[in-house]
PDB file of C-alpha atoms in Angstrom:
ATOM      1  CA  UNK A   1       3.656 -10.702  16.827  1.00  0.00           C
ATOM      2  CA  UNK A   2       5.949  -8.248  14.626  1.00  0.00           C
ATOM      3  CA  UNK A   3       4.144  -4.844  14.908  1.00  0.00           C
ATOM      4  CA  UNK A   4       6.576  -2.950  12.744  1.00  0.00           C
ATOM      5  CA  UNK A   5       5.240  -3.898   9.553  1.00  0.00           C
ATOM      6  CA  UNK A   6       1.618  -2.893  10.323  1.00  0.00           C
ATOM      7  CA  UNK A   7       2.923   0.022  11.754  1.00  0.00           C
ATOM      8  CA  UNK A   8       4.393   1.408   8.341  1.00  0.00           C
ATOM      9  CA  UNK A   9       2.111   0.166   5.805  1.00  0.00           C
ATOM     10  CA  UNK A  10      -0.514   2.346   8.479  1.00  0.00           C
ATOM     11  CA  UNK A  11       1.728   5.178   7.825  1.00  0.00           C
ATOM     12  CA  UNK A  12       2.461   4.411   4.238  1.00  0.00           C
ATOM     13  CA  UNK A  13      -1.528   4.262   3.486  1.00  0.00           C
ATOM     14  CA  UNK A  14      -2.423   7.639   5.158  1.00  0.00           C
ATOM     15  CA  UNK A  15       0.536   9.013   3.514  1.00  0.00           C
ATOM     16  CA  UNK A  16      -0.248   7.880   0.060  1.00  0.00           C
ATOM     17  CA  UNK A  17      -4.124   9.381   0.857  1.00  0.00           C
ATOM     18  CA  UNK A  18      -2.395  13.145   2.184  1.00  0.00           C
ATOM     19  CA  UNK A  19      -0.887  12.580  -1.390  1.00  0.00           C
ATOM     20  CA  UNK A  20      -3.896  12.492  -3.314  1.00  0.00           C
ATOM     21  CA  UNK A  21      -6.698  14.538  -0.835  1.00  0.00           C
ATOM     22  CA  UNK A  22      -4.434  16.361   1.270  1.00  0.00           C
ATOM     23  CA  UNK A  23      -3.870  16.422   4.540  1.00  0.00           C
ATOM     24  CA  UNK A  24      -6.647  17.156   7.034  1.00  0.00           C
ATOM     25  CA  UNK A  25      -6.371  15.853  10.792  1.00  0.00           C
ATOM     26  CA  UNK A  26      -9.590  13.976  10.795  1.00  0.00           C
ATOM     27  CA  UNK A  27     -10.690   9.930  12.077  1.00  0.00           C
ATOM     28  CA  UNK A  28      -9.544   7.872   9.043  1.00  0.00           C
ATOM     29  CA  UNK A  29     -10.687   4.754   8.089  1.00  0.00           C
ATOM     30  CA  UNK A  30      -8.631   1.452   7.023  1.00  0.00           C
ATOM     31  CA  UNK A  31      -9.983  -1.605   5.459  1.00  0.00           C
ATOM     32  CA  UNK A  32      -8.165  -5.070   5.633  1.00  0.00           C
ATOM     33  CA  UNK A  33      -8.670  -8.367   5.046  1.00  0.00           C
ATOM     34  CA  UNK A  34      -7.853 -10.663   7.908  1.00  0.00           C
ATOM     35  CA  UNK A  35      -5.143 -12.422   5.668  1.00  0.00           C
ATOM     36  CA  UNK A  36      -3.694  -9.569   4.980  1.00  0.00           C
ATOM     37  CA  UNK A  37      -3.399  -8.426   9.020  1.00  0.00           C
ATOM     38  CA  UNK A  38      -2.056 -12.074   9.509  1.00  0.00           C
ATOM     39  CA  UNK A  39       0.824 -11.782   7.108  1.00  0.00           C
ATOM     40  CA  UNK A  40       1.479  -8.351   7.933  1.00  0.00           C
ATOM     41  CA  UNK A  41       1.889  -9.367  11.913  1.00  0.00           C
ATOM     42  CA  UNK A  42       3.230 -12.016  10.967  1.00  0.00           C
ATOM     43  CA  UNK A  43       1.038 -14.586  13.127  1.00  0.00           C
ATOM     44  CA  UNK A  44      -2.125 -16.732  11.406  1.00  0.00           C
ATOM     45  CA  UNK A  45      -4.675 -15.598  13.419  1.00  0.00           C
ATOM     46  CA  UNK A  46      -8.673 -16.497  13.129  1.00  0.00           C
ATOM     47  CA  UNK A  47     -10.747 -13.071  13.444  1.00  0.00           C
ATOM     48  CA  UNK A  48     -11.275 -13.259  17.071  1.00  0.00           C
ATOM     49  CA  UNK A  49      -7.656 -13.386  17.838  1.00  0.00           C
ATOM     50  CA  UNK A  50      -6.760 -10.616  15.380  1.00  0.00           C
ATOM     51  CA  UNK A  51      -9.008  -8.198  17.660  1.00  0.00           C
ATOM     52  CA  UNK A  52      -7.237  -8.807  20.663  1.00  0.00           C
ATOM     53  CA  UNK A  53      -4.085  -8.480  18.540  1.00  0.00           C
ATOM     54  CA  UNK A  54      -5.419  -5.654  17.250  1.00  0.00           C
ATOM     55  CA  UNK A  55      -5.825  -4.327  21.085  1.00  0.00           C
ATOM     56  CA  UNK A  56      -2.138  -4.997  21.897  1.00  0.00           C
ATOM     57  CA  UNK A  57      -1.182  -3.339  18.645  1.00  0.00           C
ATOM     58  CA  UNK A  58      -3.137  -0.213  19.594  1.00  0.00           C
ATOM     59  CA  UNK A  59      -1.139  -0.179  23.189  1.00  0.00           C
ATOM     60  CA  UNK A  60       1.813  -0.458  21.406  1.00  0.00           C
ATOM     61  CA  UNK A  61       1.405   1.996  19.248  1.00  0.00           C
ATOM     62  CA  UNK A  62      -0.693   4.392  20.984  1.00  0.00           C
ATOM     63  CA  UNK A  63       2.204   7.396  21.004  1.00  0.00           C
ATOM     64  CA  UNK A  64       2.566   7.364  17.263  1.00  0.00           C
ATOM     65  CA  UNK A  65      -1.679   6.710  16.049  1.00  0.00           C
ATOM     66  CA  UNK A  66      -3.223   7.501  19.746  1.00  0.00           C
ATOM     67  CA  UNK A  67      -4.661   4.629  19.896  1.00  0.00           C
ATOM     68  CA  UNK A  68      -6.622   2.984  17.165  1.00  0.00           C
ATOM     69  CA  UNK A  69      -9.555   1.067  17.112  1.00  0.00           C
ATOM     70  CA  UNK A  70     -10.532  -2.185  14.921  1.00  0.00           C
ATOM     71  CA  UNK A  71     -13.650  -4.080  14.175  1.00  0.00           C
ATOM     72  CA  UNK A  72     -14.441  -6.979  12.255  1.00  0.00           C
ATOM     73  CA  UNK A  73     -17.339  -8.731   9.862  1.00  0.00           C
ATOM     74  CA  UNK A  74     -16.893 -11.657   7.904  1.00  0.00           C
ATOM     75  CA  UNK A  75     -12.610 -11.548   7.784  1.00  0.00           C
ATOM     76  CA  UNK A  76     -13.223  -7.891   6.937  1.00  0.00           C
ATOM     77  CA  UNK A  77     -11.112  -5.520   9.212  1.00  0.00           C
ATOM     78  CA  UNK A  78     -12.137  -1.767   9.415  1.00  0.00           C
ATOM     79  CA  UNK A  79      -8.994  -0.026  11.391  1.00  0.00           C
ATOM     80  CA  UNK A  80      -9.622   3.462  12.936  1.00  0.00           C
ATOM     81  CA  UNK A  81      -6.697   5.736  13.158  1.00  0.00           C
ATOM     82  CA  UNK A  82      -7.628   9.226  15.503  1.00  0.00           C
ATOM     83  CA  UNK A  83      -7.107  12.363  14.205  1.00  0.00           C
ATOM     84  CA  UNK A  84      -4.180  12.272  16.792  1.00  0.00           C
ATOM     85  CA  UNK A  85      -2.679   9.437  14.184  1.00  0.00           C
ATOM     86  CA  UNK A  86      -2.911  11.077  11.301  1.00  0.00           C
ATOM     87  CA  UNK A  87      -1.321  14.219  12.531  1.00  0.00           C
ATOM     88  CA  UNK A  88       1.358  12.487  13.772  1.00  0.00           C
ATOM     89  CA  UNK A  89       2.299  10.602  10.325  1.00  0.00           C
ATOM     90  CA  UNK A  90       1.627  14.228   8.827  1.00  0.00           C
ATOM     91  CA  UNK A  91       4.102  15.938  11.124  1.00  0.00           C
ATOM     92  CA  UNK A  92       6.897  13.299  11.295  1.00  0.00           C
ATOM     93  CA  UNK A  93       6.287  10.794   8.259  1.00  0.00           C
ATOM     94  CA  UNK A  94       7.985  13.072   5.881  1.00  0.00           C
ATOM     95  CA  UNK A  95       7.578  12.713   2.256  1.00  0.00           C
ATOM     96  CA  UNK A  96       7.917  10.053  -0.023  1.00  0.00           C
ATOM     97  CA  UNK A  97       9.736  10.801  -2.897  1.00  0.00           C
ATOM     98  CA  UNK A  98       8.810   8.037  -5.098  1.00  0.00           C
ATOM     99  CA  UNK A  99       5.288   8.076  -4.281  1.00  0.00           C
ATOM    100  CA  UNK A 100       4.711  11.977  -4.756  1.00  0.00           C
ATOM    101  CA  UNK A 101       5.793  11.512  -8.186  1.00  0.00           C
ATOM    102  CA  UNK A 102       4.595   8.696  -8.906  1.00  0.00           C
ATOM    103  CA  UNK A 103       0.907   9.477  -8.303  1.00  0.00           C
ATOM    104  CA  UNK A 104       1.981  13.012 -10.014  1.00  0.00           C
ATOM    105  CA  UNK A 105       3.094  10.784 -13.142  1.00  0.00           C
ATOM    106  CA  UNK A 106      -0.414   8.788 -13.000  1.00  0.00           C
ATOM    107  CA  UNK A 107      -2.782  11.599 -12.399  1.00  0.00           C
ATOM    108  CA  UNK A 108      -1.509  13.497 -15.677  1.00  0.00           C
ATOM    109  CA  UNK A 109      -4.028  13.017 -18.145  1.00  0.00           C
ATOM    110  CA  UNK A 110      -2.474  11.307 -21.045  1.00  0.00           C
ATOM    111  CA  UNK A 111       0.214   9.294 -18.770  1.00  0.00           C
ATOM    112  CA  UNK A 112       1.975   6.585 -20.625  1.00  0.00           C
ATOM    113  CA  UNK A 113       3.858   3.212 -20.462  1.00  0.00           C
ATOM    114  CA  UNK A 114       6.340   4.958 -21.105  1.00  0.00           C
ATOM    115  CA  UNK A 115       6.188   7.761 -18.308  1.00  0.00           C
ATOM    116  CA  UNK A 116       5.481   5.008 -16.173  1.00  0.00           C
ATOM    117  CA  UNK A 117       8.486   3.209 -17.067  1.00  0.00           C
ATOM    118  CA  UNK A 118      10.538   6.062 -17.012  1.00  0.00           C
ATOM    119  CA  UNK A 119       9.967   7.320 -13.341  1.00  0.00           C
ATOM    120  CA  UNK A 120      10.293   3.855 -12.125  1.00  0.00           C
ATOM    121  CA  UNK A 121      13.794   3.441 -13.529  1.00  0.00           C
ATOM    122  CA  UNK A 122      15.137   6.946 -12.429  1.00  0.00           C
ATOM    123  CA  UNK A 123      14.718   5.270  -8.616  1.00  0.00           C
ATOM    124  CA  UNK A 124      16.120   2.055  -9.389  1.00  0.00           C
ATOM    125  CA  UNK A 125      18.296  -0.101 -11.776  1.00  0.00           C
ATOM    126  CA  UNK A 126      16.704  -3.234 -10.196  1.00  0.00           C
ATOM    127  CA  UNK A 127      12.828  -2.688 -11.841  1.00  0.00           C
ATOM    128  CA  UNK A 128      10.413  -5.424 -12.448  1.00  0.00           C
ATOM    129  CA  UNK A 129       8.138  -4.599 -15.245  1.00  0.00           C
ATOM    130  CA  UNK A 130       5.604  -7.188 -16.620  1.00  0.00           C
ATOM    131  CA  UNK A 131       2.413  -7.651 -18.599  1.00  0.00           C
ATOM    132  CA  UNK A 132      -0.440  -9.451 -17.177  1.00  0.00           C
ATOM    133  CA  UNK A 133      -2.651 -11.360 -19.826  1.00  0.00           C
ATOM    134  CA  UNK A 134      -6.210 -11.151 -18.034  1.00  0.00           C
ATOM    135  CA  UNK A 135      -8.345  -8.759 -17.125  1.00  0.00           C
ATOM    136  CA  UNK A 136      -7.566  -8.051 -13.313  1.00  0.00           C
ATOM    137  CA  UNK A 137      -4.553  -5.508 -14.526  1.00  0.00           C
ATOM    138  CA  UNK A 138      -2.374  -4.058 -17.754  1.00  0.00           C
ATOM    139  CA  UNK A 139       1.240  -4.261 -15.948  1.00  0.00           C
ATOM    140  CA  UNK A 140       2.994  -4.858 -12.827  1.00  0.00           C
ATOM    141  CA  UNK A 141       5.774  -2.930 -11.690  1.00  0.00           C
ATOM    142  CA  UNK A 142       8.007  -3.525  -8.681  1.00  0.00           C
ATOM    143  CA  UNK A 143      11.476  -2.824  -7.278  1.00  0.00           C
ATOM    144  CA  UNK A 144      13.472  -6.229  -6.727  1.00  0.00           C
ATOM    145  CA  UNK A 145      15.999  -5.219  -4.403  1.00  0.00           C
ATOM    146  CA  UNK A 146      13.048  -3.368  -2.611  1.00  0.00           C
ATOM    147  CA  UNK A 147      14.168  -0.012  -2.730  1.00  0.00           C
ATOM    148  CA  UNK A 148      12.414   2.710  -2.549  1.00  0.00           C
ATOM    149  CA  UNK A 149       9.656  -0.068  -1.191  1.00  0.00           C
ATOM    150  CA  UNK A 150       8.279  -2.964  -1.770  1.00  0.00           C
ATOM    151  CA  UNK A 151       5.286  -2.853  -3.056  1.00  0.00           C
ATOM    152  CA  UNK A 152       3.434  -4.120  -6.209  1.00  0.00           C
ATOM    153  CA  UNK A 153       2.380  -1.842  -8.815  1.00  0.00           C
ATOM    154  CA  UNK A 154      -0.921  -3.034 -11.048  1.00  0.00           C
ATOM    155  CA  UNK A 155      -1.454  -0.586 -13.545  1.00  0.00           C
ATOM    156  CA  UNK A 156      -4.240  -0.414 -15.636  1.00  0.00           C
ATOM    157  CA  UNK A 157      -4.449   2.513 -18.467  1.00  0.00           C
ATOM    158  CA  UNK A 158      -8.181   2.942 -19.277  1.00  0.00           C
ATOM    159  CA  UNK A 159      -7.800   5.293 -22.414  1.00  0.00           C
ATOM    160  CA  UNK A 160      -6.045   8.348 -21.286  1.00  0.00           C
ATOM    161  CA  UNK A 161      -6.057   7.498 -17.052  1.00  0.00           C
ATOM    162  CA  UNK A 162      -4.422   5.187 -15.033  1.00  0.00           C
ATOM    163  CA  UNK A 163      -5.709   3.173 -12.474  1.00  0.00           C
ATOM    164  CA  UNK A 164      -3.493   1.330 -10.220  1.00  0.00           C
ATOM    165  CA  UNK A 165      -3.568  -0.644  -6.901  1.00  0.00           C
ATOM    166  CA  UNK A 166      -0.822  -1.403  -4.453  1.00  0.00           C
ATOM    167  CA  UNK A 167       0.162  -4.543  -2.952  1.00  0.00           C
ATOM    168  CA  UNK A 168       2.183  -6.204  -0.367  1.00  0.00           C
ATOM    169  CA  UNK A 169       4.468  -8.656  -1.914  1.00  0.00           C
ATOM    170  CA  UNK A 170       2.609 -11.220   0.200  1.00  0.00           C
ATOM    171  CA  UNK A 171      -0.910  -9.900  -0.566  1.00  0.00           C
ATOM    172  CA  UNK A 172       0.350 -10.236  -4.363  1.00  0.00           C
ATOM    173  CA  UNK A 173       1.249 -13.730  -4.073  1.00  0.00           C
ATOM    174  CA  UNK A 174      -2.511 -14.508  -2.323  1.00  0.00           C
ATOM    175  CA  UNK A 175      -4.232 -12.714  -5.083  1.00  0.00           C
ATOM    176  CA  UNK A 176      -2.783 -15.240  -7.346  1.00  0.00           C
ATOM    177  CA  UNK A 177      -3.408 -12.913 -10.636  1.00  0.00           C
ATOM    178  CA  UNK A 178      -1.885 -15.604 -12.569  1.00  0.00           C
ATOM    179  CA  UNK A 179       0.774 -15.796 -15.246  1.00  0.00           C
ATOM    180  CA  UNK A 180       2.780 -11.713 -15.794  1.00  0.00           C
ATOM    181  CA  UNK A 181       5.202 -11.966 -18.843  1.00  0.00           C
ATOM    182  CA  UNK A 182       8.143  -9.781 -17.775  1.00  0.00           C
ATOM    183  CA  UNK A 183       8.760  -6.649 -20.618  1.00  0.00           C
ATOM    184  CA  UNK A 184      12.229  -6.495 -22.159  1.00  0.00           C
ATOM    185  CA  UNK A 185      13.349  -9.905 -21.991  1.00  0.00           C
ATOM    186  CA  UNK A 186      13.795  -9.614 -18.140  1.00  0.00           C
TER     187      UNK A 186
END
């Protein structure tokens, strides 16, 4: 079981939500879907197995999120991070450049394509920008040599917002969104 990559898309979600809400040291609640958990421990677990995983990943972590908690129902996986946990992302996380602006760029009414593209090419030479033909999502956005992250970026603009959900590359791939038509003759 790799714990590291749980451990930092935990710290990456309650980062990106201190982004948004702020930061308040308060219980916080995580919902995955057992598929996700398995790629992101990299084992292919049923959902009995990922709670006892889940129990040696809150041991192993307990100094950083003092000690989470997870429950199940139906492949559903709520994680509970203490108020200890949050603190302790708020307090030694740091800030993530990229994401600060980027939900800055998206929460200004009247955002475009075009602010979109923008930001994402002042971090990186090495952008991924598509168009997705259904409904699920406008574009997808991602940084192929992974830097700042690697995450995928569906955006949706919904007359003057933007709506937009982020995925691990494997979670992507699962989703199976179908065919995304990369912009610019990428």
């Amino acid at each position: 079981m790799n714990i590291e990559k749980l451990e930092k898309n935990l710290r990456d979600l309650i980062l990106e939500e201190q982004i948004k809400l702020g930061y308040r040291k308060e219980l916080l609640r995580l919902y995955y879907p057992l598929s996700s958990l398995n790629h992101l421990l990299e084992v292919d677990c049923t959902e009995e197995e990922m709670l006892e995983r889940m129990k040696e990943f809150s041991e192993a972590t307990r100094a950083h999120f003092g000690g989470i908690t997870a429950s199940s129902q139906k492949e559903r996986f709520c994680i509970q991070i203490p108020p200890e946990g949050v603190e302790y992302v708020h307090e030694h996380q740091g800030e993530d450049d990229f994401l600060v602006k980027f939900i800055q760029t998206i929460a200004h009414h009247g955002c475009t394509l075009q602010d979109v593209e923008t930001l994402f090419t002042q971090y990186s030479d090495q952008v991924f920008e598509g168009s997705y033909a259904g409904d699920d999502f406008d574009y997808l956005f991602y940084f192929r040599d992974n830097k700042p992250n690697d995450y995928r970026y569906c955006i949706t603009f919904e007359g003057r917002h933007v709506i937009y959900h982020r995925f691990t590359p494997e979670d992507y791939v699962d989703y199976d969104f179908g065919e995304v038509i990369p912009v610019k003759g990428e």
